[in-house]
Coordinates of C-alpha atoms and ligand atoms in Angstrom, one line a residue:
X20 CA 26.9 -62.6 -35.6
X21 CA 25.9 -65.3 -33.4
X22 CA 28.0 -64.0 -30.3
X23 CA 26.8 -60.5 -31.1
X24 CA 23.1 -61.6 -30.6
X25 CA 24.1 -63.4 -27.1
X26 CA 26.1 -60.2 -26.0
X27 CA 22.6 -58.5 -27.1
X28 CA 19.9 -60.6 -25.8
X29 CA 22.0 -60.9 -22.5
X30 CA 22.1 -57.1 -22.3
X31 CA 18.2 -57.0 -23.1
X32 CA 18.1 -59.4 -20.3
X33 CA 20.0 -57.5 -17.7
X34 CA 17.9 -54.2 -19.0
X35 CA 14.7 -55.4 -18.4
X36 CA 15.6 -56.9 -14.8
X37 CA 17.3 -53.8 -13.9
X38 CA 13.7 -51.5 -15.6
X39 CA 11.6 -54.0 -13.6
X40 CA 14.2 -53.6 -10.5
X41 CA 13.9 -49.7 -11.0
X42 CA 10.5 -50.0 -12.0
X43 CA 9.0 -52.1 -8.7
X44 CA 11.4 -49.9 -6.4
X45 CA 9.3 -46.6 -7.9
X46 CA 5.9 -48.3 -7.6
X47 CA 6.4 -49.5 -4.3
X48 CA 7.6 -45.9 -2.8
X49 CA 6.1 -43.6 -5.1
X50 CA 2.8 -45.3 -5.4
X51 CA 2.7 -45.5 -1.1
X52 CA 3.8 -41.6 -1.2
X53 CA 1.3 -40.8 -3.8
X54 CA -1.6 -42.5 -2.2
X55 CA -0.7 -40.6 1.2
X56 CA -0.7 -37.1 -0.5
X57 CA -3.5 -37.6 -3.0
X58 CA -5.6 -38.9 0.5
X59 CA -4.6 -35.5 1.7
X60 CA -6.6 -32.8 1.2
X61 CA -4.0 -30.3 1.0
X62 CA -3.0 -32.3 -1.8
X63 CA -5.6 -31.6 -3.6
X64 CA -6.0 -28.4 -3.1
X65 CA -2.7 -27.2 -3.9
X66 CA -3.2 -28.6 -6.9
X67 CA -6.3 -27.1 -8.0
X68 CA -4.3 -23.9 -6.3
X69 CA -1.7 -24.0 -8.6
X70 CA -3.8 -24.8 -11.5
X71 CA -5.7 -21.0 -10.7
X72 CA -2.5 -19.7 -10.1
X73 CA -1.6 -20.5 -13.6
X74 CA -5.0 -18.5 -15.1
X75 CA -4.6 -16.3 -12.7
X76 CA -0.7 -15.1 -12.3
X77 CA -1.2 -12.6 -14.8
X78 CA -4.0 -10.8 -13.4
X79 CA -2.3 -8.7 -10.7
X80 CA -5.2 -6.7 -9.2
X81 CA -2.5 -4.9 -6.9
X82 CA -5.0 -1.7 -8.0
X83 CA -7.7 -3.0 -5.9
X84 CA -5.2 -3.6 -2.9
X85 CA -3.4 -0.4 -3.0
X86 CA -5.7 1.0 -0.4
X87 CA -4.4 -2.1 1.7
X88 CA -2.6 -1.0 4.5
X89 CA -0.5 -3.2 6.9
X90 CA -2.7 -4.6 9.4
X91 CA -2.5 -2.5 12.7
X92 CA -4.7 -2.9 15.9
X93 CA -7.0 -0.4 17.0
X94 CA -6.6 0.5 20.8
X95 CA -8.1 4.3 20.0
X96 CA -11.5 2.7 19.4
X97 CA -12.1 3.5 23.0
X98 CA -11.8 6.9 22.0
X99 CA -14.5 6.5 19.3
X100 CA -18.0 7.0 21.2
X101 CA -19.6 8.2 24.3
X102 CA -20.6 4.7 25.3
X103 CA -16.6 4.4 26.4
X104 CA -16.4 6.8 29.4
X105 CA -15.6 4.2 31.8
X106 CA -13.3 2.6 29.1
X107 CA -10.1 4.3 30.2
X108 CA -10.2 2.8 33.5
X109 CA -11.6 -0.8 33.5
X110 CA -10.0 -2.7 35.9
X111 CA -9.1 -6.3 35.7
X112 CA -9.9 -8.4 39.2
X113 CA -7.5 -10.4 37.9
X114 CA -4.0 -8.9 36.8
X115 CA -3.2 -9.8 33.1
X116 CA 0.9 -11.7 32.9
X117 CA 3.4 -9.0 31.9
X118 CA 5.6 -11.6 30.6
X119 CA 5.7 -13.9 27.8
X120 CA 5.3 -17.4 28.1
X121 CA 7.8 -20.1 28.1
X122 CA 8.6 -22.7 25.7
X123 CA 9.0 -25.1 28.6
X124 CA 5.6 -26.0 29.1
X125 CA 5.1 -27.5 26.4
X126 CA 4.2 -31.1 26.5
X127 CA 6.5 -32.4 23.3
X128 CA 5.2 -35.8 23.9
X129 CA 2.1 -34.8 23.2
X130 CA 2.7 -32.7 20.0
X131 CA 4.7 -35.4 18.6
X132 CA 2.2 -37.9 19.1
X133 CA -0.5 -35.6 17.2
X134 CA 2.2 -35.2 14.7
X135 CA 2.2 -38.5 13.4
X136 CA -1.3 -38.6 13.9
X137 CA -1.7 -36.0 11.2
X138 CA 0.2 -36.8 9.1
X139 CA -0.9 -40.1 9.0
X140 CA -4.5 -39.1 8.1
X141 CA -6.2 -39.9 11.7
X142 CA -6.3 -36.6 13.0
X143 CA -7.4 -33.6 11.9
X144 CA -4.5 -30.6 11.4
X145 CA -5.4 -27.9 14.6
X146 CA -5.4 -25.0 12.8
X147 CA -6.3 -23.5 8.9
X148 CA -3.7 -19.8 9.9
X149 CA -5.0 -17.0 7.3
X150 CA -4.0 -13.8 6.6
X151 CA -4.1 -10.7 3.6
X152 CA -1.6 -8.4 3.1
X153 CA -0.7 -6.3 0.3
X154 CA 2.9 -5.9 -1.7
X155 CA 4.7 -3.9 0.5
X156 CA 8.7 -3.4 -0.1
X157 CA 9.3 -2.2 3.3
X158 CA 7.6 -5.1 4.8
X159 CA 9.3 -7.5 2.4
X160 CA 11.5 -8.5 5.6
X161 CA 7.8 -8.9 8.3
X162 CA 5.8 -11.0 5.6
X163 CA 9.0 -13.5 4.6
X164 CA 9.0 -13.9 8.8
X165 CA 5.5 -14.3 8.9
X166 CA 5.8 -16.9 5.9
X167 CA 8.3 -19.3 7.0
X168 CA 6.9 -19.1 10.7
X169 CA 3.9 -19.9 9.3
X170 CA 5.1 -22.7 7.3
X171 CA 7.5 -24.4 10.6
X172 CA 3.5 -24.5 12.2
X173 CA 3.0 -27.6 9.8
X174 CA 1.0 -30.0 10.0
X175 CA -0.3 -28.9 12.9
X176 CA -1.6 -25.8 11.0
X177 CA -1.9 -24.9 7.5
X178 CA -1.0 -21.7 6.4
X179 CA -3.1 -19.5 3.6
X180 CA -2.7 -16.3 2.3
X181 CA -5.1 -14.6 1.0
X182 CA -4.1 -12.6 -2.5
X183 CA -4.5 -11.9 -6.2
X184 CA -1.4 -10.2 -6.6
X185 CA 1.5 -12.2 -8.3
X186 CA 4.1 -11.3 -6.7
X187 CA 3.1 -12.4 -3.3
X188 CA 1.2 -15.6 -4.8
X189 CA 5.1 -16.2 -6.2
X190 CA 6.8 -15.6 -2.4
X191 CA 3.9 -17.6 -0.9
X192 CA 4.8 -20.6 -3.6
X193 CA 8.8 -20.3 -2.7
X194 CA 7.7 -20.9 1.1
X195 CA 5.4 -23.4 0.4
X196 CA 2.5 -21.6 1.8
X197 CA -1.2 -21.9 0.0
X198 CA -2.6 -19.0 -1.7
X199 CA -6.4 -18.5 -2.2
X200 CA -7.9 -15.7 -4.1
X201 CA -9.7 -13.0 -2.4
X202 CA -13.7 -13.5 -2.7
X203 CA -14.8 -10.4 -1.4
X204 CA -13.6 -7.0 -0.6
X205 CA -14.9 -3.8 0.6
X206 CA -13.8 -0.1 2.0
X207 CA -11.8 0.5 -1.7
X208 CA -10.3 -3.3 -1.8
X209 CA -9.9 -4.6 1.5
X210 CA -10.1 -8.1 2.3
X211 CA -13.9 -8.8 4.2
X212 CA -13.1 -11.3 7.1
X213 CA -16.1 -13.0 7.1
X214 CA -16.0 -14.7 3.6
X215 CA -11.9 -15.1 4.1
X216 CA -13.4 -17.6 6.6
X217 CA -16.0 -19.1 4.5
X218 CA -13.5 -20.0 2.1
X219 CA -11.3 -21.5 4.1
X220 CA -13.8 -23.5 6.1
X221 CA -14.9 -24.6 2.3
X222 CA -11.3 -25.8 1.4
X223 CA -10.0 -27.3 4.5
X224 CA -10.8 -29.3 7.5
X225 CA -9.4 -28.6 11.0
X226 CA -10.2 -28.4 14.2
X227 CA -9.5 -24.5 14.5
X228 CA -9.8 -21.3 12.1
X229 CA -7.7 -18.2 12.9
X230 CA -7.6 -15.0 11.2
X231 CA -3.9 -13.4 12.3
X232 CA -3.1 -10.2 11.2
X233 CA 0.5 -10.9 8.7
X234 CA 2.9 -9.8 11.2
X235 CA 2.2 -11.7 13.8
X236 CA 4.7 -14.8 14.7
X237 CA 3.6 -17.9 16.8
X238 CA 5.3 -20.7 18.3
X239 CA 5.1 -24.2 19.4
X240 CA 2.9 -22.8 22.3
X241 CA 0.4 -21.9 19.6
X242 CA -0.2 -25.2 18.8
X243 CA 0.3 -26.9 22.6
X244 CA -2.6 -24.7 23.7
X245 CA -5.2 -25.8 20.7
X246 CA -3.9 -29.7 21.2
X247 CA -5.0 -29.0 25.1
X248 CA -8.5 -27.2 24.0
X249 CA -9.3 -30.5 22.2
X250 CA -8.0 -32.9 24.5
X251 CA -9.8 -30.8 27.5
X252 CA -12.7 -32.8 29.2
X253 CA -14.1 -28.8 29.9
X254 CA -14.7 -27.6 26.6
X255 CA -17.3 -28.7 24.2
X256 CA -15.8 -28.3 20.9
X257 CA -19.4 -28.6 19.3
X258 CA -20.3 -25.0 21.1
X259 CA -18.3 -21.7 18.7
X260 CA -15.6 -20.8 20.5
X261 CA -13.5 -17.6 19.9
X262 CA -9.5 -17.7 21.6
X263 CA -8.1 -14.2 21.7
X264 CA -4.7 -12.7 23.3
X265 CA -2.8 -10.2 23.6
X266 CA 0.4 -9.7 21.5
X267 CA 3.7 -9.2 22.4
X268 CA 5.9 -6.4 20.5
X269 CA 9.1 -6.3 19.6
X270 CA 11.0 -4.1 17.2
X271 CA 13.1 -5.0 14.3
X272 CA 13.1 -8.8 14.0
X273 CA 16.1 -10.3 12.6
X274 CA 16.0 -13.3 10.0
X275 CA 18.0 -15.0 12.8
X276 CA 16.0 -14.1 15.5
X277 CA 12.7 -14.6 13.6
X278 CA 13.2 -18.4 11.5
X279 CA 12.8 -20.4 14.5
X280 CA 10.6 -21.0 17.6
X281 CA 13.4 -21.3 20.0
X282 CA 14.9 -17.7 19.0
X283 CA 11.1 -16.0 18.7
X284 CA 10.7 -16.9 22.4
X285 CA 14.5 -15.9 23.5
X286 CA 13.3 -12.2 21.8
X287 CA 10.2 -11.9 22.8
X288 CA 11.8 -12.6 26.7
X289 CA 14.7 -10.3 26.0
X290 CA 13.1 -7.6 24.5
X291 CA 9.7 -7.5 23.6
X292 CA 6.7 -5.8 25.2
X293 CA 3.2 -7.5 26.1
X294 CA 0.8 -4.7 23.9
X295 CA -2.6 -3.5 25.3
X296 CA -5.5 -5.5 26.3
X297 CA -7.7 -3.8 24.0
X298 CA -6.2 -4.9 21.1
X299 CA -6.3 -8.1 19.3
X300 CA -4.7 -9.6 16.4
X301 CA -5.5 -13.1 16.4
X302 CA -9.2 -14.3 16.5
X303 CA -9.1 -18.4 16.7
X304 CA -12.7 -20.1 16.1
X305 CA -14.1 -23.2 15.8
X306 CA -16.2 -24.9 12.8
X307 CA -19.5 -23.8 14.7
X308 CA -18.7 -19.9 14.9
X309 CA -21.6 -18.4 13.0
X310 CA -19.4 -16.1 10.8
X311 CA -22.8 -16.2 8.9
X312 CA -24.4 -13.7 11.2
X313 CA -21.2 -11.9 11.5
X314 CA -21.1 -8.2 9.9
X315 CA -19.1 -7.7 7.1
X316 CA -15.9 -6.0 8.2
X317 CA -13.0 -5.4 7.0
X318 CA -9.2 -6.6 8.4
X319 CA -6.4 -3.5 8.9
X320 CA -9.3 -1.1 10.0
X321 CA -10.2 -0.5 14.1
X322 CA -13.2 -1.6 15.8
X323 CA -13.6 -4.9 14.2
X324 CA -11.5 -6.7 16.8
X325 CA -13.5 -5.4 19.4
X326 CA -16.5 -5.6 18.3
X327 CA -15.9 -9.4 17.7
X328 CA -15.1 -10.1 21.2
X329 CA -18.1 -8.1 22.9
X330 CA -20.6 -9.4 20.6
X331 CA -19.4 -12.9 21.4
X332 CA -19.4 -12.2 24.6
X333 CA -22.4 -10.9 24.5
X334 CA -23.9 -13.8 22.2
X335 CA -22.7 -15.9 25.1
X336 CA -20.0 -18.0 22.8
X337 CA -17.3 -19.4 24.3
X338 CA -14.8 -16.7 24.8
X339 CA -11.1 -17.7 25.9
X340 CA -8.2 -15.8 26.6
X341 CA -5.1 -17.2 25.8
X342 CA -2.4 -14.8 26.2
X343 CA -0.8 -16.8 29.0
X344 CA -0.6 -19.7 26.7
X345 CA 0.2 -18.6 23.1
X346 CA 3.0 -16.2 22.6
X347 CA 1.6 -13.9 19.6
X348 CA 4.8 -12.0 18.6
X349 CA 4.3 -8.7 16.3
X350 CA 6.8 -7.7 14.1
X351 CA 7.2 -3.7 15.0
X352 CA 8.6 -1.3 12.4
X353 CA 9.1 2.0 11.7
X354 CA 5.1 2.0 11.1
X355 CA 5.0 1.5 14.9
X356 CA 2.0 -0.4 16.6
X357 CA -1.1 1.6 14.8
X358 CA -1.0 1.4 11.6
X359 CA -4.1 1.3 10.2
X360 CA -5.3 3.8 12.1
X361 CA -3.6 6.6 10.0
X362 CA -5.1 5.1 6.5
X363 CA -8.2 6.0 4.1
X364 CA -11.6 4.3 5.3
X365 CA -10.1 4.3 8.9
X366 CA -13.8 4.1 9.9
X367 CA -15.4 1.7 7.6
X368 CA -15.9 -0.8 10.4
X369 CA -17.1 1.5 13.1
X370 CA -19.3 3.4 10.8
X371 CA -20.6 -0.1 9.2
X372 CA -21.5 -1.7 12.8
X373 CA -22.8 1.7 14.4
X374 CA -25.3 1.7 11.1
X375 CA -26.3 -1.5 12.4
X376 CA -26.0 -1.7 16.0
X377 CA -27.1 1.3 18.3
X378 CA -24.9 0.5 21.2
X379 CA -21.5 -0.7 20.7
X380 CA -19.7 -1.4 24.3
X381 CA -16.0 -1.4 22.4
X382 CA -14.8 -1.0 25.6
X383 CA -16.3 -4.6 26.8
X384 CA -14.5 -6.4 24.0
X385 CA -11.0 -5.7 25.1
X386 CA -9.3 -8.6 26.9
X387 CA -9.5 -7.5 30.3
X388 CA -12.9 -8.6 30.2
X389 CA -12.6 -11.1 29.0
X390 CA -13.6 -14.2 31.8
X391 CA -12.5 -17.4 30.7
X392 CA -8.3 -17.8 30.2
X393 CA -6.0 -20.2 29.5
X394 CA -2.8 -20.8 32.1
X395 CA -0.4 -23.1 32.8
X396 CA -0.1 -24.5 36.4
X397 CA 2.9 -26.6 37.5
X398 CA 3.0 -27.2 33.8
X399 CA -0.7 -28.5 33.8
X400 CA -2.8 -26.4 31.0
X401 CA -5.8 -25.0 32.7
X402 CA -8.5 -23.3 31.4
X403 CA -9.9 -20.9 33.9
X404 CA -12.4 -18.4 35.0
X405 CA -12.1 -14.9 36.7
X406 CA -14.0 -12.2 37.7
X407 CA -14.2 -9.2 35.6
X408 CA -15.3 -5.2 36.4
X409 CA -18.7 -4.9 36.6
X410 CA -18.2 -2.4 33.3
X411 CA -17.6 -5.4 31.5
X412 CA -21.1 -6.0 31.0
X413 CA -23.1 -6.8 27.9
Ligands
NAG21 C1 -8.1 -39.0 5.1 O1 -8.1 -40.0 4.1 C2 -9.4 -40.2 3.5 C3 -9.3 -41.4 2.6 O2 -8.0 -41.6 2.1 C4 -9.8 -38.9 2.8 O3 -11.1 -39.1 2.3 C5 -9.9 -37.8 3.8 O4 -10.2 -36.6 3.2 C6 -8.5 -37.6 4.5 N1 -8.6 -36.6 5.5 C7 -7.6 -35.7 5.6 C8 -7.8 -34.8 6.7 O5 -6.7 -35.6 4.9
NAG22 C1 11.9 -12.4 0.8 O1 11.9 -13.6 0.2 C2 12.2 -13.6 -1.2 C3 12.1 -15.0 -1.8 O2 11.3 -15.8 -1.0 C4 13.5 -13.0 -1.5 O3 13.7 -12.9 -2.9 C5 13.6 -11.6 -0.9 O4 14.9 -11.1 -1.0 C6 13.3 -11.7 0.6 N1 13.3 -10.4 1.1 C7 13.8 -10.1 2.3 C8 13.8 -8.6 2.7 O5 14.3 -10.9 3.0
NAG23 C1 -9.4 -12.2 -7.2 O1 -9.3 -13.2 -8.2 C2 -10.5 -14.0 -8.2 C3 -10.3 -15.2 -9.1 O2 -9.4 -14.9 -10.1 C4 -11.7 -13.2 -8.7 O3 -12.8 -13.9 -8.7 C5 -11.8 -12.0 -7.7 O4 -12.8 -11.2 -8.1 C6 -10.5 -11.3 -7.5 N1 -10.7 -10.4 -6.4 C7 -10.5 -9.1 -6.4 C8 -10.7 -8.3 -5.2 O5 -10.2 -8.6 -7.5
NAG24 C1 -13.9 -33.4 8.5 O1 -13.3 -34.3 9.4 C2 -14.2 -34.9 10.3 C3 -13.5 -35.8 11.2 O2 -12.5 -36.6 10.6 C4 -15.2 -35.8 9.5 O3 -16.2 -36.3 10.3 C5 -15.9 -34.8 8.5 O4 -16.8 -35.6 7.6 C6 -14.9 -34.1 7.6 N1 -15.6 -33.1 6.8 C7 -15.3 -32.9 5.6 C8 -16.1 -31.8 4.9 O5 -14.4 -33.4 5.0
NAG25 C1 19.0 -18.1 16.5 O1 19.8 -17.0 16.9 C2 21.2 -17.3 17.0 C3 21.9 -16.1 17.7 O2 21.5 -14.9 17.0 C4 21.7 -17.6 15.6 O3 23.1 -17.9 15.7 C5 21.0 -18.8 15.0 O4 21.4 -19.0 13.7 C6 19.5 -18.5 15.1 N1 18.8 -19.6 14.6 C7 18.2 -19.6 13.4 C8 17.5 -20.9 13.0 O5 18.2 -18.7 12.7
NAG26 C1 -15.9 9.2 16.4 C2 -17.4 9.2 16.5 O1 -18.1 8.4 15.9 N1 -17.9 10.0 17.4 C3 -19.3 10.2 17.7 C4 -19.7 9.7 19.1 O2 -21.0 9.9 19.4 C5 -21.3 11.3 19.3 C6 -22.8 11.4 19.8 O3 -22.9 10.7 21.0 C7 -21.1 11.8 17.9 O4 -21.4 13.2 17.9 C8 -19.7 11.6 17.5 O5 -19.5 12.0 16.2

């Protein structure tokens, strides 16, 4: 009886040192993790994310979306009114780079540094990425790219998708990619840009917002060229600034060739071609853009893209053309390169900004007239200016 207690208060012993052991090894680590992820924003936002998701899951609204193309670009918009004679044939002064950039450039010492900067808390993350798309099987293969390029952008960007439909709330979950619910739509359930903005600008706090049509894949380059905007003695951050570029396409991306920066560049060198200057599919702007003021169009449709650039231009924002600096690869199926072109409401944007605007120089929102542009010189990031054609004008 008497050795059977000792054997048992000696085990009670050596279980509660080895809890408390266990115990102060958990609170030590887990309560240090915690505190960093619950001081994170993202944090909490996942979590209240996840806790819509859960009222929400059910509520597929895929109806609403069916009308949702695949984003396209929307080059024919020159063709649209008689204001674009001269549109065939502006000119740049300066030729535009037919080839991709490089990797190389890229300062890593200086991404690394912001890295730990992030994720420490002492910097702000570049870049809130957002995009809209809806359930599409044959782009299964472009938006599970898009996703986990996306996703290797972190914490240097955070990644949202835009969606009430389950099953790509589910895929955006598996690649650990944030998923808000769509606000506002218009044109028979397309996303409105505008308030995809406002929600995001709500929700998180960076130094950059983007719009990026959900075929688009970026690189390291992506965010080299925002971490030089914001280091750049040039630019004042406080002023709206919109960076633009031109994309480079290439056909049938691979998983291989697609899941890392390394091979996206090797591709986009080996086979992929820079696309027009008229069209854009990235529209990068800071916390002081008035998207307020900004009409309400709608994403996958032409003439909103254009009409972005030209009226910043004209509004005398900061415009920036950084096609030499970010490589913007689009994933090119069988759809081609203008899709969205083809669809119902093709002309919701133009019809909705001609109801509101008389003259609409489309033409003067393409980026060869654009006058400010990033480049890299001897590896230095410059951000330059050029003379544009006269047609350019305002
Ligand atoms: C940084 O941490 C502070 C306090 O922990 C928190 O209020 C703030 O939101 C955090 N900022 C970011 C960008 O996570
Ligand atoms: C896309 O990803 C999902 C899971 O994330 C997977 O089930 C599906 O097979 C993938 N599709 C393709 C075409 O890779
Ligand atoms: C998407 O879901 C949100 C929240 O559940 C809802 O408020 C919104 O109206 C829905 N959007 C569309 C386009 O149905
Ligand atoms: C965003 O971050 C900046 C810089 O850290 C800070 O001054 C500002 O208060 C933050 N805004 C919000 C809404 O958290
Ligand atoms: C990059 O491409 C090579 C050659 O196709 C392939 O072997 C490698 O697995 C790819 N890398 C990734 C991360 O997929
Ligand atoms: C496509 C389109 O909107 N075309 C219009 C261009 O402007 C002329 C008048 O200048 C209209 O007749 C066209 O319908």
């Amino acid at each position: 009886m008497l050795k059977f207690n000792k054997k048992s208060s000696a085990w009670q012993i050596l279980f509660i040192l080895t809890s408390l052991f266990v115990y102060l090894c958990l609170y030590s680590n887990v309560f240090d993790g915690l505190r960093a992820i619950r001081g994170n924003f993202v944090y909490t936002v996942v979590k209240r994310d996840l806790s819509s998701l859960l009222h929400h899951q059910f509520r597929s609204v895929s109806y609403y979306l069916q009308l949702l193309e695949q984003m396209g670009t929307q080059p024919e918009v020159l063709a649209l009114n008689g204001t674009t004679a001269v549109a065939f044939n502006v000119p740049t002064t300066t030729p535009l780079a037919t080839t991709p950039i490089i990797l190389e450039n890229v300062d890593n010492t200086l991404l690394d540094m912001l890295k730990v900067r992030i994720l420490s808390n002492s910097t702000l993350p570049l870049l809130t990425l957002f995009s809209s798309w809806n359930a599409n099987p044959k782009k299964n293969l472009v938006h599970n790219l898009t996703l986990i390029n996306w996703r290797s952008l972190h914490p240097y960007v955070i990644p949202v998708v835009f969606s009430n439909e389950s099953s790509i709330i589910n895929e955006c979950n598996q690649a650990s990619v944030i998923t808000l619910p769509l606000s506002a739509v218009a044109a028979g359930g397309i996303p409105v840009l505008k308030y995809m903005y406002r929600d995001v600008m709500n929700l998180f706090n960076t130094s950059f917002y983007a719009f990026s049509n959900g075929d688009i894949l970026f690189t390291k380059e992506l965010i080299h060229t925002l971490a030089q905007m914001i280091k750049s003695t040039t630019e004042d951050m406080r002023k709206p600034i919109l960076i633009v570029g031109r994309r480079t396409n290439v056909e049938h991306i691979t998983i291989d060739e697609g899941s890392d920066w390394g091979n996206i560049t090797r591709i986009s060198k080996s086979k992929g071609k820079l696309f027009t200057h008229v069209a854009e599919d990235y529209f990068i702007t800071t916390q002081t853009y008035p998207w307020n003021d900004v009409p309400e169009v709608v994403i996958g449709r032409r003439a909103y893209d254009n009409w972005l650039v030209y009226n910043s231009r004209k509004m005398k924002y900061n415009v920036i053309d950084a096609t030499n600096t970010i490589l913007a690869v689009h994933q090119t199926t069988q759809a081609g390169n203008f899709e969205g072109h083809g669809h119902s409401n093709r002309d919701y944007n133009h019809n909705l900004l001609t109801k509101m605007y008389k003259n609409i120089k489309y033409y003067a929102g393409g980026l060869a007239c654009v006058e400010r542009f990033t480049q890299y010189k001897s590896k230095l990031f410059q951000i330059k200016t050029r003379k544009v054609h006269p047609t350019c004008g305002v």
